[in-house]
Amino acid sequence: MPRLFGTDGVRGLANETLTVELSLRLAQAAAVVLGKGRYADGRRASGRRPVAVLARDPRISGEFIASAVAAGLASSGVDVYDAGVIPTPALAFLVADVNADFGVMVSASHNPAPDNGIKFFAAGGTKLPDEVEDRIEAALAELPIAPTGPEVGRIRRFSDAEDRYLVHLLGTLPTRLDGLHVVLDCANGAASGVSPDAFRGAGATLTLIGADPDGININDGVGSTHLEQLAKAVVEHGADLGIAHDGDADRCLAVDAAGNVVDGDQIMAILALSLKERGLLAQDTLVATVMSNLGLRLAMAENGVTMVETRVGDRYVLEALSRDDLSLGGEQSGHVIMTAHATTGDGILTGLHLAAELARTGKTLAELVSVMTVYPQIMVNVKDVDHESLADDDTIAAAVVVAQQKLGDRGRVLLRPSGTEPLVRVMVEASDQALADEIAHSLASVVRKRLSR
């Protein structure tokens, strides 16, 4: 059987893959694994029931899935604080803020509206390691805890959830945003309420798009995966910058005053140098994944910042940040983690601090982003191959060495086997797009010839 948990929780087509029954059982299994200090009969060693914070994004299926999750938790003796529609990073913050035992977010992030997902957060608001997710998956085969009488859980509305998160966000800023005009794209998602409040509270003048969720328009032509409207609006309104979130607001991408896209690597470059200048970049080190652009590595090296590389996935970035007690990391996709203020990627926090750097320095976003040159990058997916044999093939390894020698220190080659399908990803960066294309397709041919099944 394939693993139920993916790279970011359990996700699938709502009411087909992610059913009410599965949602209920996942909640019951999570109560067994994450409800700390529980005796086998459901009583608590501490004398109180465990507490979970529950939230969702605004897609319509979240209403019945969140209800199933709440029922599964309460029937297992867990008190549920239902925060309603709030961003994923808000849930993570609230789990820590109220000292809950765990949190549950119902969201499919940047996926289209028919999809949905369930992801869990541990006490303190951190994502679960793989081994804990495996324990929850194993617990699906066990009988759920079924307390009776006063031991069953209660479901209460978390009435000040958004206000707590908003106060937290505004309290992190080094300067106000007065005088800045920001176009904000909320992806018709979970940020549609709190993100505009945060930017207005910080003093920015706002133009809003994608901030009118109806349950079925989340990520539909708007948000961080569809930046065309944002770029157009920034230019039309003469704004200083645009900020885009995804459906659950754990990502942030930006657009400068001319409509040029600023990705997660470029945002990290700006924030890293700002934190270093102010003595706040721990060990003068930035954490990024192997997929971050070569330009980020070169820019950081030129400015005295060390880079630590991880596997693809914000959870692996967070693991490195926690392990080495570092302060900033993220992904090209816009997941940026600032550990002084958050336990996971927070698109609203990132957008606020990016805008604050414009306000602090008096520079435009284009001027700030000029610290980094984005190198041409191409990705070729080689399908239907024996991806598990990639690491053992000497011919492919030799071809990679030759390609890297041809690129020198101004280019990079990365071959990655897929974790879920018979596919190898060939990524090449170079100072010239034509050279990157040539080498990528040449390596893809070698991979296809050597690993064809």
mmCIF file of N, CA, C and O in Angstrom, residues 172-175 177 180 182 199 240-244 252-256 261-272 274 278 336 338 346-361 363-366 368-369:
data_model
loop_
_atom_site.group_PDB
_atom_site.id
_atom_site.type_symbol
_atom_site.label_atom_id
_atom_site.label_comp_id
_atom_site.label_asym_id
_atom_site.label_seq_id
_atom_site.Cartn_x
_atom_site.Cartn_y
_atom_site.Cartn_z
ATOM 1 N N THR A 172 5.940 41.890 15.128
ATOM 2 C CA THR A 172 7.240 41.442 14.616
ATOM 3 C C THR A 172 7.936 42.475 13.743
ATOM 4 O O THR A 172 9.129 42.338 13.459
ATOM 5 N N LEU A 173 7.217 43.509 13.308
ATOM 6 C CA LEU A 173 7.762 44.402 12.283
ATOM 7 C C LEU A 173 8.814 45.363 12.841
ATOM 8 O O LEU A 173 8.616 45.962 13.905
ATOM 9 N N PRO A 174 9.913 45.559 12.107
ATOM 10 C CA PRO A 174 10.946 46.502 12.556
ATOM 11 C C PRO A 174 10.580 47.951 12.268
ATOM 12 O O PRO A 174 11.162 48.870 12.838
ATOM 13 N N THR A 175 9.628 48.165 11.354
ATOM 14 C CA THR A 175 9.203 49.517 11.014
ATOM 15 C C THR A 175 7.803 49.465 10.420
ATOM 16 O O THR A 175 7.360 48.420 9.945
ATOM 17 N N LEU A 177 4.733 50.596 7.660
ATOM 18 C CA LEU A 177 4.679 50.610 6.202
ATOM 19 C C LEU A 177 4.018 51.871 5.661
ATOM 20 O O LEU A 177 3.582 51.901 4.505
ATOM 21 N N LEU A 180 3.685 53.284 1.770
ATOM 22 C CA LEU A 180 3.803 52.235 0.760
ATOM 23 C C LEU A 180 2.429 51.868 0.213
ATOM 24 O O LEU A 180 1.476 51.701 0.966
ATOM 25 N N VAL A 182 0.592 48.879 -1.622
ATOM 26 C CA VAL A 182 0.758 47.452 -1.848
ATOM 27 C C VAL A 182 -0.490 46.896 -2.518
ATOM 28 O O VAL A 182 -1.613 47.144 -2.064
ATOM 29 N N PHE A 199 -1.730 44.338 6.802
ATOM 30 C CA PHE A 199 -1.047 45.379 6.030
ATOM 31 C C PHE A 199 -1.616 46.762 6.330
ATOM 32 O O PHE A 199 -0.863 47.736 6.447
ATOM 33 N N ASP A 240 3.853 50.292 -5.216
ATOM 34 C CA ASP A 240 5.270 50.044 -4.949
ATOM 35 C C ASP A 240 5.633 48.577 -5.125
ATOM 36 O O ASP A 240 6.749 48.261 -5.548
ATOM 37 N N LEU A 241 4.707 47.711 -4.787
ATOM 38 C CA LEU A 241 4.945 46.275 -4.939
ATOM 39 C C LEU A 241 3.635 45.520 -4.839
ATOM 40 O O LEU A 241 2.625 46.058 -4.374
ATOM 41 N N GLY A 242 3.671 44.263 -5.250
ATOM 42 C CA GLY A 242 2.539 43.370 -5.072
ATOM 43 C C GLY A 242 2.964 42.159 -4.272
ATOM 44 O O GLY A 242 4.106 41.702 -4.361
ATOM 45 N N ILE A 243 2.044 41.655 -3.462
ATOM 46 C CA ILE A 243 2.281 40.473 -2.626
ATOM 47 C C ILE A 243 1.200 39.443 -2.947
ATOM 48 O O ILE A 243 0.013 39.775 -2.961
ATOM 49 N N ALA A 244 1.613 38.204 -3.192
ATOM 50 C CA ALA A 244 0.650 37.138 -3.493
ATOM 51 C C ALA A 244 0.810 35.994 -2.505
ATOM 52 O O ALA A 244 1.930 35.560 -2.210
ATOM 53 N N CYS A 252 4.574 33.166 -0.033
ATOM 54 C CA CYS A 252 4.546 34.556 -0.483
ATOM 55 C C CYS A 252 5.453 34.704 -1.687
ATOM 56 O O CYS A 252 6.623 34.316 -1.644
ATOM 57 N N LEU A 253 4.912 35.215 -2.768
ATOM 58 C CA LEU A 253 5.707 35.685 -3.896
ATOM 59 C C LEU A 253 5.378 37.159 -4.096
ATOM 60 O O LEU A 253 4.395 37.669 -3.562
ATOM 61 N N ALA A 254 6.216 37.857 -4.851
ATOM 62 C CA ALA A 254 6.044 39.306 -4.967
ATOM 63 C C ALA A 254 6.218 39.755 -6.410
ATOM 64 O O ALA A 254 6.679 39.003 -7.276
ATOM 65 N N VAL A 255 5.829 41.005 -6.645
ATOM 66 C CA VAL A 255 5.972 41.641 -7.949
ATOM 67 C C VAL A 255 6.491 43.055 -7.702
ATOM 68 O O VAL A 255 6.012 43.746 -6.796
ATOM 69 N N ASP A 256 7.501 43.490 -8.477
ATOM 70 C CA ASP A 256 8.007 44.844 -8.279
ATOM 71 C C ASP A 256 7.144 45.860 -9.018
ATOM 72 O O ASP A 256 6.156 45.501 -9.676
ATOM 73 N N VAL A 261 8.262 39.543 -11.622
ATOM 74 C CA VAL A 261 8.056 38.585 -10.533
ATOM 75 C C VAL A 261 9.310 38.477 -9.675
ATOM 76 O O VAL A 261 10.434 38.423 -10.176
ATOM 77 N N VAL A 262 9.099 38.439 -8.352
ATOM 78 C CA VAL A 262 10.170 38.236 -7.369
ATOM 79 C C VAL A 262 9.848 36.937 -6.640
ATOM 80 O O VAL A 262 8.851 36.847 -5.925
ATOM 81 N N ASP A 263 10.684 35.914 -6.846
ATOM 82 C CA ASP A 263 10.363 34.600 -6.293
ATOM 83 C C ASP A 263 10.928 34.404 -4.894
ATOM 84 O O ASP A 263 11.523 35.322 -4.305
ATOM 85 N N GLY A 264 10.741 33.207 -4.357
ATOM 86 C CA GLY A 264 11.153 32.939 -2.992
ATOM 87 C C GLY A 264 12.645 33.070 -2.769
ATOM 88 O O GLY A 264 13.098 33.522 -1.708
ATOM 89 N N ASP A 265 13.452 32.677 -3.761
ATOM 90 C CA ASP A 265 14.903 32.828 -3.639
ATOM 91 C C ASP A 265 15.281 34.300 -3.505
ATOM 92 O O ASP A 265 16.121 34.675 -2.667
ATOM 93 N N GLN A 266 14.679 35.136 -4.330
ATOM 94 C CA GLN A 266 14.997 36.564 -4.285
ATOM 95 C C GLN A 266 14.523 37.207 -2.983
ATOM 96 O O GLN A 266 15.208 38.062 -2.413
ATOM 97 N N ILE A 267 13.361 36.783 -2.509
ATOM 98 C CA ILE A 267 12.865 37.292 -1.221
ATOM 99 C C ILE A 267 13.815 36.892 -0.099
ATOM 100 O O ILE A 267 14.154 37.703 0.777
ATOM 101 N N MET A 268 14.279 35.631 -0.119
ATOM 102 C CA MET A 268 15.227 35.188 0.905
ATOM 103 C C MET A 268 16.522 35.982 0.845
ATOM 104 O O MET A 268 17.114 36.307 1.893
ATOM 105 N N ALA A 269 16.992 36.297 -0.359
ATOM 106 C CA ALA A 269 18.216 37.088 -0.490
ATOM 107 C C ALA A 269 18.058 38.454 0.180
ATOM 108 O O ALA A 269 18.941 38.908 0.928
ATOM 109 N N ILE A 270 16.924 39.097 -0.085
ATOM 110 C CA ILE A 270 16.668 40.419 0.514
ATOM 111 C C ILE A 270 16.594 40.329 2.029
ATOM 112 O O ILE A 270 17.230 41.112 2.757
ATOM 113 N N LEU A 271 15.839 39.359 2.542
ATOM 114 C CA LEU A 271 15.663 39.239 3.987
ATOM 115 C C LEU A 271 16.958 38.817 4.666
ATOM 116 O O LEU A 271 17.271 39.289 5.775
ATOM 117 N N ALA A 272 17.729 37.933 4.032
ATOM 118 C CA ALA A 272 18.985 37.478 4.637
ATOM 119 C C ALA A 272 19.950 38.640 4.812
ATOM 120 O O ALA A 272 20.571 38.797 5.880
ATOM 121 N N SER A 274 19.216 41.826 4.950
ATOM 122 C CA SER A 274 18.662 42.752 5.936
ATOM 123 C C SER A 274 18.939 42.268 7.353
ATOM 124 O O SER A 274 19.394 43.034 8.210
ATOM 125 N N ARG A 278 21.504 43.899 10.321
ATOM 126 C CA ARG A 278 21.007 44.275 11.654
ATOM 127 C C ARG A 278 21.474 43.321 12.750
ATOM 128 O O ARG A 278 21.024 43.411 13.890
ATOM 129 N N VAL A 336 8.836 30.688 3.195
ATOM 130 C CA VAL A 336 9.953 31.314 3.900
ATOM 131 C C VAL A 336 9.684 31.208 5.395
ATOM 132 O O VAL A 336 8.599 31.547 5.872
ATOM 133 N N MET A 338 10.894 32.292 9.149
ATOM 134 C CA MET A 338 11.658 33.200 10.015
ATOM 135 C C MET A 338 11.467 32.705 11.443
ATOM 136 O O MET A 338 10.424 32.947 12.067
ATOM 137 N N ASP A 346 5.302 31.269 6.512
ATOM 138 C CA ASP A 346 4.205 32.207 6.776
ATOM 139 C C ASP A 346 4.221 33.284 5.702
ATOM 140 O O ASP A 346 5.067 34.186 5.715
ATOM 141 N N GLY A 347 3.266 33.195 4.766
ATOM 142 C CA GLY A 347 3.237 34.124 3.651
ATOM 143 C C GLY A 347 2.918 35.553 4.051
ATOM 144 O O GLY A 347 3.417 36.505 3.436
ATOM 145 N N ILE A 348 2.074 35.739 5.052
ATOM 146 C CA ILE A 348 1.735 37.101 5.490
ATOM 147 C C ILE A 348 2.923 37.726 6.198
ATOM 148 O O ILE A 348 3.307 38.874 5.931
ATOM 149 N N LEU A 349 3.537 36.983 7.103
ATOM 150 C CA LEU A 349 4.728 37.460 7.810
ATOM 151 C C LEU A 349 5.827 37.826 6.820
ATOM 152 O O LEU A 349 6.453 38.896 6.925
ATOM 153 N N THR A 350 6.067 36.964 5.839
ATOM 154 C CA THR A 350 7.101 37.210 4.844
ATOM 155 C C THR A 350 6.799 38.472 4.050
ATOM 156 O O THR A 350 7.679 39.318 3.841
ATOM 157 N N GLY A 351 5.543 38.618 3.596
ATOM 158 C CA GLY A 351 5.166 39.796 2.837
ATOM 159 C C GLY A 351 5.316 41.084 3.630
ATOM 160 O O GLY A 351 5.795 42.100 3.106
ATOM 161 N N LEU A 352 4.936 41.043 4.891
ATOM 162 C CA LEU A 352 5.082 42.225 5.753
ATOM 163 C C LEU A 352 6.546 42.614 5.899
ATOM 164 O O LEU A 352 6.906 43.799 5.820
ATOM 165 N N HIS A 353 7.405 41.622 6.124
ATOM 166 C CA HIS A 353 8.826 41.941 6.332
ATOM 167 C C HIS A 353 9.510 42.357 5.036
ATOM 168 O O HIS A 353 10.445 43.172 5.071
ATOM 169 N N LEU A 354 9.067 41.825 3.899
ATOM 170 C CA LEU A 354 9.598 42.290 2.623
ATOM 171 C C LEU A 354 9.214 43.753 2.400
ATOM 172 O O LEU A 354 10.075 44.584 2.043
ATOM 173 N N ALA A 355 7.951 44.088 2.634
ATOM 174 C CA ALA A 355 7.512 45.481 2.497
ATOM 175 C C ALA A 355 8.233 46.379 3.496
ATOM 176 O O ALA A 355 8.596 47.519 3.173
ATOM 177 N N ALA A 356 8.460 45.882 4.702
ATOM 178 C CA ALA A 356 9.157 46.666 5.724
ATOM 179 C C ALA A 356 10.581 47.002 5.306
ATOM 180 O O ALA A 356 11.128 48.045 5.692
ATOM 181 N N GLU A 357 11.202 46.135 4.508
ATOM 182 C CA GLU A 357 12.560 46.420 4.047
ATOM 183 C C GLU A 357 12.563 47.578 3.049
ATOM 184 O O GLU A 357 13.504 48.376 3.027
ATOM 185 N N LEU A 358 11.504 47.677 2.231
ATOM 186 C CA LEU A 358 11.378 48.865 1.373
ATOM 187 C C LEU A 358 11.241 50.123 2.226
ATOM 188 O O LEU A 358 11.887 51.141 1.958
ATOM 189 N N ALA A 359 10.401 50.042 3.256
ATOM 190 C CA ALA A 359 10.180 51.198 4.119
ATOM 191 C C ALA A 359 11.443 51.558 4.910
ATOM 192 O O ALA A 359 11.769 52.736 5.085
ATOM 193 N N ARG A 360 12.169 50.553 5.366
ATOM 194 C CA ARG A 360 13.360 50.788 6.201
ATOM 195 C C ARG A 360 14.495 51.410 5.401
ATOM 196 O O ARG A 360 15.195 52.309 5.875
ATOM 197 N N THR A 361 14.688 50.946 4.171
ATOM 198 C CA THR A 361 15.825 51.392 3.370
ATOM 199 C C THR A 361 15.508 52.546 2.438
ATOM 200 O O THR A 361 16.425 53.239 1.975
ATOM 201 N N LYS A 363 14.487 52.050 -0.484
ATOM 202 C CA LYS A 363 14.785 51.553 -1.823
ATOM 203 C C LYS A 363 13.544 50.925 -2.440
ATOM 204 O O LYS A 363 12.617 50.521 -1.743
ATOM 205 N N THR A 364 13.547 50.829 -3.760
ATOM 206 C CA THR A 364 12.473 50.113 -4.452
ATOM 207 C C THR A 364 12.744 48.611 -4.360
ATOM 208 O O THR A 364 13.870 48.173 -4.063
ATOM 209 N N LEU A 365 11.721 47.810 -4.653
ATOM 210 C CA LEU A 365 11.914 46.368 -4.649
ATOM 211 C C LEU A 365 12.906 45.961 -5.736
ATOM 212 O O LEU A 365 13.729 45.053 -5.539
ATOM 213 N N ALA A 366 12.865 46.627 -6.883
ATOM 214 C CA ALA A 366 13.814 46.319 -7.954
ATOM 215 C C ALA A 366 15.247 46.572 -7.506
ATOM 216 O O ALA A 366 16.161 45.802 -7.839
ATOM 217 N N LEU A 368 16.349 46.474 -4.367
ATOM 218 C CA LEU A 368 16.697 45.475 -3.359
ATOM 219 C C LEU A 368 17.009 44.128 -3.989
ATOM 220 O O LEU A 368 17.946 43.432 -3.580
ATOM 221 N N VAL A 369 16.233 43.755 -5.000
ATOM 222 C CA VAL A 369 16.393 42.431 -5.590
ATOM 223 C C VAL A 369 17.604 42.369 -6.513
ATOM 224 O O VAL A 369 18.055 41.273 -6.883
#
